[in-house]
N, CA, C and O atoms as a DFTB+ gen file, in Angstrom:
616 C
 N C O
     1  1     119.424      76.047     120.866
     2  2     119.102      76.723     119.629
     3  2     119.500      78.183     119.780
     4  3     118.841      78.900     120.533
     5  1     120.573      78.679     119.085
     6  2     121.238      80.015     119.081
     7  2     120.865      80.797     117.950
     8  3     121.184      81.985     117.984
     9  1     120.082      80.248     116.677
    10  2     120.365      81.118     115.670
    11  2     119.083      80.862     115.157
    12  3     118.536      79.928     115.742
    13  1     118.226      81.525     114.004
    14  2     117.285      80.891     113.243
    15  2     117.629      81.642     111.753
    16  3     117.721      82.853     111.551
    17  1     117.818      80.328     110.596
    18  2     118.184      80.667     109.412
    19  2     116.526      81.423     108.700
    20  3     115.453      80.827     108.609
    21  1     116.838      82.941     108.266
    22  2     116.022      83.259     107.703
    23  2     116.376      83.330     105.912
    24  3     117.485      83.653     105.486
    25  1     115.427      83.034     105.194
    26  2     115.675      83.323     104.004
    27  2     114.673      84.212     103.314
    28  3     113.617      84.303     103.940
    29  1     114.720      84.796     102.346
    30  2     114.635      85.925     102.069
    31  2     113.851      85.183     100.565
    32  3     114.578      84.992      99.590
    33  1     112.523      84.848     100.502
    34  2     111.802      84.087      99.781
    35  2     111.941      85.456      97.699
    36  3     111.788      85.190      96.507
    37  1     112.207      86.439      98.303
    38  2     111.840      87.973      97.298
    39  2     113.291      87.780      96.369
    40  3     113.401      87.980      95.159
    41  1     114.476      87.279      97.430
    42  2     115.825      87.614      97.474
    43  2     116.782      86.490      96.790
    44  3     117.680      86.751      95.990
    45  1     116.413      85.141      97.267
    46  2     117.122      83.827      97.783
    47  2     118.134      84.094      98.471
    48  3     118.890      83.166      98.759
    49  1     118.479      85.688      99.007
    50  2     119.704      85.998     100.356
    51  2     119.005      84.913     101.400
    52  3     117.924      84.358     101.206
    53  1     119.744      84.763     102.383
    54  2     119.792      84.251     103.479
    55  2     120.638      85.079     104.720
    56  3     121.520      85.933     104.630
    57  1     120.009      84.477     105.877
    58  2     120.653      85.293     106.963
    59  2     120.666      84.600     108.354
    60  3     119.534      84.439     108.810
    61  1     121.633      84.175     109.094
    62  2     121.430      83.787     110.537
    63  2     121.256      84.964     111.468
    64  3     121.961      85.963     111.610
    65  1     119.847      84.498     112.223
    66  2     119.279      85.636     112.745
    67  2     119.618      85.250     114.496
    68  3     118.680      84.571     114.914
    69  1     120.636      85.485     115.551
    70  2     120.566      84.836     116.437
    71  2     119.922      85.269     117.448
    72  3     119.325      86.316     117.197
    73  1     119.758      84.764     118.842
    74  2     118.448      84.689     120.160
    75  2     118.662      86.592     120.079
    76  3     117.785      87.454     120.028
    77  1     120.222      86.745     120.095
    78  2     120.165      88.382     120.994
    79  2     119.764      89.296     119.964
    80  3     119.981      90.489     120.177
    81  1     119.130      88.903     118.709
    82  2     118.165      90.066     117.869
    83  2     117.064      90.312     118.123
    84  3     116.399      90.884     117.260
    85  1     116.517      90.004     119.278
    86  2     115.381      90.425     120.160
    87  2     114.986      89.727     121.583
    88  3     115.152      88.537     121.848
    89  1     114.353      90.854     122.558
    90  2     114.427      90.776     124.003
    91  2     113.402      89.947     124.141
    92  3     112.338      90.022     123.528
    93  1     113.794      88.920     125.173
    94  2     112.540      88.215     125.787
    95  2     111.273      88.960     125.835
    96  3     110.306      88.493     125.233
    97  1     111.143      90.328     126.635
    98  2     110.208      90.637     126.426
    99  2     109.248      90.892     124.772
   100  3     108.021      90.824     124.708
   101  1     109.681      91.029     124.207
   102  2     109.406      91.312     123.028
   103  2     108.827      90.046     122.516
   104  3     107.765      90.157     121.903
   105  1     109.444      88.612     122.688
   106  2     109.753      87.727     122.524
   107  2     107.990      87.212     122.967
   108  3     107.017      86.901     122.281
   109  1     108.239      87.329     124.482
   110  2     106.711      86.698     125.015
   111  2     105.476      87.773     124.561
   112  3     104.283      87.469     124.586
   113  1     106.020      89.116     124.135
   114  2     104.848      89.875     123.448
   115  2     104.314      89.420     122.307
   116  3     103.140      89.560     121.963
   117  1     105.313      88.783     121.618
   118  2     104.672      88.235     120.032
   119  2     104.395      86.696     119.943
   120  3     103.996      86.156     118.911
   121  1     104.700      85.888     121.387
   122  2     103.857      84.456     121.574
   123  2     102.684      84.848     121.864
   124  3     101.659      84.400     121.349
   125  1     102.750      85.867     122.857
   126  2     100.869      86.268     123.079
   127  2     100.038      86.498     121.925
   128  3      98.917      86.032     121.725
   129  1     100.880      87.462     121.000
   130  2      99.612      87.925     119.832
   131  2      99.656      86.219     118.834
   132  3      98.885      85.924     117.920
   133  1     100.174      85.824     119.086
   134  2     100.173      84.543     118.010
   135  2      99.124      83.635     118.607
   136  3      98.181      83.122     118.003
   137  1      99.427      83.518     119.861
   138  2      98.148      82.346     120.912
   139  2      97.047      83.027     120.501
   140  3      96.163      82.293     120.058
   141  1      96.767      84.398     120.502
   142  2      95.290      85.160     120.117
   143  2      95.183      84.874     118.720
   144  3      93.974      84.695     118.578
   145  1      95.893      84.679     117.261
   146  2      95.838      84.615     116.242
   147  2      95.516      85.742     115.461
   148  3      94.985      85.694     114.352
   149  1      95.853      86.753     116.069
   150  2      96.656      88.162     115.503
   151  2      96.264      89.148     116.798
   152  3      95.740      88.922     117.888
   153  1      96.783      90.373     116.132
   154  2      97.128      91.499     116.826
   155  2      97.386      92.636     116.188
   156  3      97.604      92.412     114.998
   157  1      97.478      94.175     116.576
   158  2      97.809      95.150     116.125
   159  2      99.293      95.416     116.480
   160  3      99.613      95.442     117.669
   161  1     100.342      95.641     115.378
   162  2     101.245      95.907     116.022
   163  2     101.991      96.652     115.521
   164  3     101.968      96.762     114.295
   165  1     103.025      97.518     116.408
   166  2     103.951      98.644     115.578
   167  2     103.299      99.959     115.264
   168  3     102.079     100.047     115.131
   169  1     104.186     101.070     115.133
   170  2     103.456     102.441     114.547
   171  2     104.053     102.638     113.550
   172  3     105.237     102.304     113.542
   173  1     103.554     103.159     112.520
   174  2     101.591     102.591     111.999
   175  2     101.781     101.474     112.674
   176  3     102.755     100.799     113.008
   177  1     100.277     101.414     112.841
   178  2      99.879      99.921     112.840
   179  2      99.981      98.708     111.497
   180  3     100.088      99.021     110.311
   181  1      99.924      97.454     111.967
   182  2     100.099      96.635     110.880
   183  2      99.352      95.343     111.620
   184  3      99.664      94.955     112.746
   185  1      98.412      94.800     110.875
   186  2      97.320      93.946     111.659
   187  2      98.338      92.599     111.068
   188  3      98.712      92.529     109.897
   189  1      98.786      91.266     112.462
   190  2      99.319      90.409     112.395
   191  2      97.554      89.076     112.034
   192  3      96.396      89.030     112.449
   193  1      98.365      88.318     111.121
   194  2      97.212      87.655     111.240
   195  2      98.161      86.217     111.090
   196  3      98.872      86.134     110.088
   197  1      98.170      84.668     112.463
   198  2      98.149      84.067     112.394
   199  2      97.239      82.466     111.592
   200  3      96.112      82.014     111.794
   201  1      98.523      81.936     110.548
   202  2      97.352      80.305     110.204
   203  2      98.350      79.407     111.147
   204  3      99.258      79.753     111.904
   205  1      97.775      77.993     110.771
   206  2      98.365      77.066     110.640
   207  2      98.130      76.363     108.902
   208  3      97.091      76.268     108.249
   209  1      99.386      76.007     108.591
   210  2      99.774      75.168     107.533
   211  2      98.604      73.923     107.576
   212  3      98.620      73.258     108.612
   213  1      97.841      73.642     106.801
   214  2      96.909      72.661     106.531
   215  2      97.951      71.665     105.867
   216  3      99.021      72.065     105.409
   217  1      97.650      70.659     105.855
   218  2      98.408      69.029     105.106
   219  2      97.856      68.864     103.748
   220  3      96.631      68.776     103.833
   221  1      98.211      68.799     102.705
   222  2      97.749      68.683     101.514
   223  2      96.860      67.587     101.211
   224  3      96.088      67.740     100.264
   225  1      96.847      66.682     101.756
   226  2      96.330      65.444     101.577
   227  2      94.730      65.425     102.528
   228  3      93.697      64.796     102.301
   229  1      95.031      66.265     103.490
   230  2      94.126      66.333     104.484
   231  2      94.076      67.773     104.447
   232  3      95.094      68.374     104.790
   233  1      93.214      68.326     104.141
   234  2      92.526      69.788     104.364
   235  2      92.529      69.930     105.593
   236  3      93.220      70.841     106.049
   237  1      91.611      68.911     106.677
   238  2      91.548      68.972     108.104
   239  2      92.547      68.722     108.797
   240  3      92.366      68.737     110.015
   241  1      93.658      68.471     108.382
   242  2      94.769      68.059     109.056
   243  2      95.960      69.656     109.217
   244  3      96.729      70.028     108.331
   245  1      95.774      70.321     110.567
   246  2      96.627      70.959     110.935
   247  2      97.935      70.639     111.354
   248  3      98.119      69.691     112.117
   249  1      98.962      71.409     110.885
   250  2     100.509      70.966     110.864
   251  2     100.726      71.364     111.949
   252  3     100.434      72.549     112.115
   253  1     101.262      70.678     113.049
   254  2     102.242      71.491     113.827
   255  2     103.136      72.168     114.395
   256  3     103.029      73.012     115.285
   257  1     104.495      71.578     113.584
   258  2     105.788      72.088     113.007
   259  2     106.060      73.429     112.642
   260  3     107.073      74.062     112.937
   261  1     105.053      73.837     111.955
   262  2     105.354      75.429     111.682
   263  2     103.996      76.130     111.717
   264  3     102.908      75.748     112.147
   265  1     104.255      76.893     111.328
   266  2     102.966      78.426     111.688
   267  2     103.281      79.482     110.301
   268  3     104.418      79.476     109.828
   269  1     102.426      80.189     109.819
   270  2     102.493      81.622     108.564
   271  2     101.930      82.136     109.424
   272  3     101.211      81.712     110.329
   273  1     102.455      83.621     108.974
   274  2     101.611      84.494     109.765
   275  2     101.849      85.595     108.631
   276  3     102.734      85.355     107.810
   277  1     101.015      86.965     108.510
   278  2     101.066      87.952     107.472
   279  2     100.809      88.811     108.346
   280  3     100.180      88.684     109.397
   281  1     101.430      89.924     107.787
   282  2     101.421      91.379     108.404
   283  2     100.707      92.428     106.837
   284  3     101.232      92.631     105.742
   285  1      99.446      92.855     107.354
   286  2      98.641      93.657     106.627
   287  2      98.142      94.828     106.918
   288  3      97.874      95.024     108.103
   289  1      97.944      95.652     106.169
   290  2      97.006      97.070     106.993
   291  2      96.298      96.903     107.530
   292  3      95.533      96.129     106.955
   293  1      95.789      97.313     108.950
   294  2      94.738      97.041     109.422
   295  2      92.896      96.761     108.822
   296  3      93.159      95.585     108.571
   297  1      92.281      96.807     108.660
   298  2      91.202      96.329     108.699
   299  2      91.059      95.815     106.713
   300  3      90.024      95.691     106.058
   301  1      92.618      95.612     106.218
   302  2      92.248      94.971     104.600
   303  2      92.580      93.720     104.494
   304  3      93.091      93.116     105.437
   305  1      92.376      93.266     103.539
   306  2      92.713      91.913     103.102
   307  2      94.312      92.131     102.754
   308  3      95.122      91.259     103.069
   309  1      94.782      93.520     101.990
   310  2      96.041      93.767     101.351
   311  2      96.965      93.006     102.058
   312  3      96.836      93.542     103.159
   313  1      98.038      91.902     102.263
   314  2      99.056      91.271     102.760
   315  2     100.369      92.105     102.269
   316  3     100.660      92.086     101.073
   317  1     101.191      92.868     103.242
   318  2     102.260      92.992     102.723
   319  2     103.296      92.389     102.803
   320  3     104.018      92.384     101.805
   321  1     103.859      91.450     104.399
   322  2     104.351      90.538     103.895
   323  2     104.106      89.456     104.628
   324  3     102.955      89.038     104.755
   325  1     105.105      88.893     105.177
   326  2     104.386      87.607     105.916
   327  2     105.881      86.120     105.871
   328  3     106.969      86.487     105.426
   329  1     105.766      84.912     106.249
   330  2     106.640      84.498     106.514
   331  2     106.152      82.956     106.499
   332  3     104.933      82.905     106.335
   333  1     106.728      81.749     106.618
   334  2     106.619      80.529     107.218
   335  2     107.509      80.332     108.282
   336  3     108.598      80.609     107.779
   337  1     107.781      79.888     109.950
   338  2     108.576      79.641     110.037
   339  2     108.283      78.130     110.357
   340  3     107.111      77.766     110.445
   341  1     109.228      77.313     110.519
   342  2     109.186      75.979     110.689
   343  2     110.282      75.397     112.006
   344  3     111.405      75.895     112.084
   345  1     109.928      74.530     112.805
   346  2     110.491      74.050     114.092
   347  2     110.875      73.102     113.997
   348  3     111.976      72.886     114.503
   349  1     110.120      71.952     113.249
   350  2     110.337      70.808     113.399
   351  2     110.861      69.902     112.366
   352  3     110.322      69.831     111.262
   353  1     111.943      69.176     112.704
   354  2     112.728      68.744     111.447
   355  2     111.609      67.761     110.920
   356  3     111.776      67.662     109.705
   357  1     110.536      66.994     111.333
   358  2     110.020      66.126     110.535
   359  2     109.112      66.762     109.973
   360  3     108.433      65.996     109.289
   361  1     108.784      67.755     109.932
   362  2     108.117      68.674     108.995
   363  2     108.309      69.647     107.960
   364  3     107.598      70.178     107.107
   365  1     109.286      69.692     108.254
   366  2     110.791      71.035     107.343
   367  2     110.827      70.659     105.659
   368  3     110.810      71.613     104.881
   369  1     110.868      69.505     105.206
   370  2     110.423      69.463     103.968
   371  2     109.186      69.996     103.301
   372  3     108.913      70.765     102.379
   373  1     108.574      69.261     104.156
   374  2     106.821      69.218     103.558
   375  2     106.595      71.018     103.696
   376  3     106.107      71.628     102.745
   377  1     107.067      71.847     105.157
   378  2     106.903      72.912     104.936
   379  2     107.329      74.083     103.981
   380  3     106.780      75.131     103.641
   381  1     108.413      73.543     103.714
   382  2     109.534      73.851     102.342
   383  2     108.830      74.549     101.615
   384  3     108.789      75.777     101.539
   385  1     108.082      73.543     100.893
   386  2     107.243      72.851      99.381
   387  2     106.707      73.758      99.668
   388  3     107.126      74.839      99.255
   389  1     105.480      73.686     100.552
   390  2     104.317      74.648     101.094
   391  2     104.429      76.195     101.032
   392  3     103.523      77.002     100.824
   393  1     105.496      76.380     101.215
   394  2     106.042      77.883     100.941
   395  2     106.109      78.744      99.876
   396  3     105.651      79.843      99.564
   397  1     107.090      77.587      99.247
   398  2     107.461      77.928      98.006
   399  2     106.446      77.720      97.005
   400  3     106.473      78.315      95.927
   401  1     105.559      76.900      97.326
   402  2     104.398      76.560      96.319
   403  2     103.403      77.970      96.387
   404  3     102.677      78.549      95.579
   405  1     103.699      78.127      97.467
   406  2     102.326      79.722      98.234
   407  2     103.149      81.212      97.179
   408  3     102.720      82.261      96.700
   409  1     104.274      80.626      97.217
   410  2     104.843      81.974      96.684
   411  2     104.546      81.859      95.144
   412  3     104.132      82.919      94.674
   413  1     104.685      80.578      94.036
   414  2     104.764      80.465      93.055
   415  2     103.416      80.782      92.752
   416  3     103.394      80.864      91.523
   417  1     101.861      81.088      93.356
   418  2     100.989      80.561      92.879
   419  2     100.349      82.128      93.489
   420  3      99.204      82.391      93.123
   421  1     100.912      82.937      94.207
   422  2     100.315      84.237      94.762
   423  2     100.967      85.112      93.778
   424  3     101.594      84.746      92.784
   425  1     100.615      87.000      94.406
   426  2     101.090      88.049      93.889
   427  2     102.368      88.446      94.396
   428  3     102.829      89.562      94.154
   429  1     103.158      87.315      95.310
   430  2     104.247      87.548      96.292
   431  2     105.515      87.582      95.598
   432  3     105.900      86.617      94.938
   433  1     106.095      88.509      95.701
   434  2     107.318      89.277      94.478
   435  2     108.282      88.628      95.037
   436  3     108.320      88.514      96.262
   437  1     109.435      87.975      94.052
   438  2     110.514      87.752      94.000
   439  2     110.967      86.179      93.320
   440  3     110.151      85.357      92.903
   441  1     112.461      86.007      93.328
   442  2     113.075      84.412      92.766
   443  2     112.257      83.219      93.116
   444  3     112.384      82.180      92.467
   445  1     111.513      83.306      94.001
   446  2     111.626      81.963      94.481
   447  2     112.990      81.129      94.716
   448  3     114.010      81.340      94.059
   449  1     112.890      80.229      95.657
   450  2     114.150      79.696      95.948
   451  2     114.365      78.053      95.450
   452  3     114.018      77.055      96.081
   453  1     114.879      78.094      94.447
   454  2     115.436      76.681      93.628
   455  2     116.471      75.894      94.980
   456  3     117.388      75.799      94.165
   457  1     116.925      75.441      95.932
   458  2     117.243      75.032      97.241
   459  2     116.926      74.045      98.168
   460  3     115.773      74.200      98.568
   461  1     117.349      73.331      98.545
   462  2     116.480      72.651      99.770
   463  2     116.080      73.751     101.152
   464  3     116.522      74.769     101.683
   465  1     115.144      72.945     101.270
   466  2     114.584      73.571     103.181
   467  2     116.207      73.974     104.018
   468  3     117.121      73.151     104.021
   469  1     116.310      75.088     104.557
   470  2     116.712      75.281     105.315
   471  2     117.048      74.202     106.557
   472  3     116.338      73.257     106.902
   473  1     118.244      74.586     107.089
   474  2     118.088      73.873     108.295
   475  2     116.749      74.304     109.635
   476  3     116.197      75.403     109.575
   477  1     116.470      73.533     110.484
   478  2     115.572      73.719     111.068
   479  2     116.104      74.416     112.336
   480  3     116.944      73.762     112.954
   481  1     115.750      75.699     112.873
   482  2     114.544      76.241     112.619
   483  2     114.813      77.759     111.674
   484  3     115.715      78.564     111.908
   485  1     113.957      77.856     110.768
   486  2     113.945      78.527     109.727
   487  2     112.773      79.394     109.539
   488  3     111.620      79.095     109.850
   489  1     113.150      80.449     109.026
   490  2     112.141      81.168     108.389
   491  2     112.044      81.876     107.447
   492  3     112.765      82.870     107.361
   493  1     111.238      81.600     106.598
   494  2     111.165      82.095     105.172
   495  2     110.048      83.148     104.647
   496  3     108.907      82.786     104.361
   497  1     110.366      84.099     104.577
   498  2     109.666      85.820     104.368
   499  2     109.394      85.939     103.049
   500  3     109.944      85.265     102.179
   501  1     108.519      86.816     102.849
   502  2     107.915      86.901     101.313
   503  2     106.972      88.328     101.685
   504  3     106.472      88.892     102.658
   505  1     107.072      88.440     100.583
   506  2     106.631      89.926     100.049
   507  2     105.735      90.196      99.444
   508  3     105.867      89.348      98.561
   509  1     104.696      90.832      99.130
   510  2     103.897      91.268      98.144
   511  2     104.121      92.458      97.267
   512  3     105.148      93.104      97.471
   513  1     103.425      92.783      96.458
   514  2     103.887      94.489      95.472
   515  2     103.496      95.127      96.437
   516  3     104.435      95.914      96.560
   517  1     102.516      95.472      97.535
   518  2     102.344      96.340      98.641
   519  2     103.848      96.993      99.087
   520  3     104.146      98.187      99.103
   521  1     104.678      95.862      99.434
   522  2     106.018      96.015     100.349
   523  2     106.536      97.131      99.506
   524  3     107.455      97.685     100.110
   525  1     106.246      97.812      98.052
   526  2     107.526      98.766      97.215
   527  2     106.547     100.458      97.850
   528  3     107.041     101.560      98.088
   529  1     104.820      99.929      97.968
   530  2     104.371     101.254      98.720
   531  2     104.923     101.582     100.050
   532  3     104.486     102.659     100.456
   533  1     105.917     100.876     101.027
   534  2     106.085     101.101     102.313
   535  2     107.359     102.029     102.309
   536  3     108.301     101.948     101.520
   537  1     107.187     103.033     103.461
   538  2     108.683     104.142     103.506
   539  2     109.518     102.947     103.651
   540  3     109.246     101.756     103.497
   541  1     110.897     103.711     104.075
   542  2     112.247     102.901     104.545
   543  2     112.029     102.762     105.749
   544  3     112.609     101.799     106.251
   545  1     111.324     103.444     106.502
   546  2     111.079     103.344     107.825
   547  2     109.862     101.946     108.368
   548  3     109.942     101.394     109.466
   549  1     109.000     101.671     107.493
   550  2     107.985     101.015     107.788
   551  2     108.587     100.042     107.316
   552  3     108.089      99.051     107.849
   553  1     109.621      99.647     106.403
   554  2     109.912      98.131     105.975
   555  2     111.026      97.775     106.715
   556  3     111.260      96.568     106.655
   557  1     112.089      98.672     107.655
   558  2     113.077      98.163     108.766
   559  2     112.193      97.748     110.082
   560  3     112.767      97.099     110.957
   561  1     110.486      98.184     110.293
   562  2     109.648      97.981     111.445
   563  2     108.901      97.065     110.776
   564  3     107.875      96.753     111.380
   565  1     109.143      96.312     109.304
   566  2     108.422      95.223     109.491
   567  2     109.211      93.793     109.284
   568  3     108.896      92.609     109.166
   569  1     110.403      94.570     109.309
   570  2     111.377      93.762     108.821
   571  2     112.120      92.858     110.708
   572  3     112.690      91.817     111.034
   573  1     111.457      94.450     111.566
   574  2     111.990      93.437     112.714
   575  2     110.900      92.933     113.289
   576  3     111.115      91.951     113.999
   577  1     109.453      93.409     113.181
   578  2     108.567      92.346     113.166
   579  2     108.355      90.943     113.164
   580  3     107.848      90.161     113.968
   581  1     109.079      90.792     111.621
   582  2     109.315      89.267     111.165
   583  2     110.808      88.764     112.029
   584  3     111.259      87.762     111.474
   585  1     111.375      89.055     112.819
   586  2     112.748      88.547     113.583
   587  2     112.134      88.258     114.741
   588  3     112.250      87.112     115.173
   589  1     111.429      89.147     115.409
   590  2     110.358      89.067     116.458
   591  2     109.450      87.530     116.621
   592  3     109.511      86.492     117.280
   593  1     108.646      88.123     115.616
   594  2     107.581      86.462     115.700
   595  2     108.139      85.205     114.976
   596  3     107.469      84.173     114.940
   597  1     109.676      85.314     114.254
   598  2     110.345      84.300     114.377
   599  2     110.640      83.782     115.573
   600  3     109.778      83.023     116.016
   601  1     111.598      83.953     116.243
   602  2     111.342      84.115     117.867
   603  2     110.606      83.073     118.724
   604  3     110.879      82.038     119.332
   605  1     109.213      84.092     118.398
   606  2     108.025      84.055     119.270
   607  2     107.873      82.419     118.912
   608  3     107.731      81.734     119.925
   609  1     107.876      81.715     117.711
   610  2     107.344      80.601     117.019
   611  2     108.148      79.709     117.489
   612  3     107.670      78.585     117.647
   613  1     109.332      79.895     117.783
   614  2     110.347      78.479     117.930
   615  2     111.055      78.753     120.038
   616  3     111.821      77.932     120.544
């Protein structure tokens, strides 16, 4: 696995993001904050907060295939943005849906993507109206954030 297709949930751009857009180390820094199910990260800070994808059918049924995670101000609820990524091809549909359904039904700005699922492994980013309060500087540090704990996930 050399590349991970990101798409751009705000955009419907797309982008192959490959291994050498971030260092191992970096790499096992953002599996750690994910095993903890968040973390503080970056200056400013930006509080990571790990889910797992629940099964529609089964509330109790955790997905394994993929992971969301959101990047927020520290101690608010405010989400600025956040991501799905997905690993596993027998899950890559169902996670699709799940995405795109999260985006159609939140305050999360942009097209939505009319498309099939990505190839696997993928990740799909989304935005909130928060993301238009962030400098240029804080949205290229959250922008490699999300390349990072892509990464970290697959």
């Amino acid at each position: 696995m050399n590349q991970i297709e990101f798409v751009s949930l705000a955009t419907g751009q797309t982008a192959m993001i490959p291994a050498s857009a971030v260092s191992s180390q970096e790499v096992e820094f953002m599996r750690s904050a994910i095993l903890a199910g968040g973390a503080e990260l970056g200056m400013p800070a930006v509080e990571l907060v790990v889910e797992r994808p629940h099964h529609p059918e089964d509330p109790g049924k955790i997905e394994e295939g993929a992971l969301i995670y959101f990047l927020r101000k520290p101690g608010t609820d405010g989400v600025i943005t956040g991501a799905m990524v997905c690993w596993d091809e027998t899950y890559s549909e169902e996670a699709w849906r799940f995405v795109t359904a999260m985006q159609e039904s939140s305050d999360v700005v942009g097209l939505g993507c009319d498309r099939p699922a990505p190839s696997v492994p993928w990740s799909a980013g989304f935005c909130t109206s928060e993301w238009a309060e962030q400098s240029p500087q804080q949205k290229r540090q959250l922008a490699d954030l999300d390349v990072s704990l892509a990464w970290a996930c697959v």
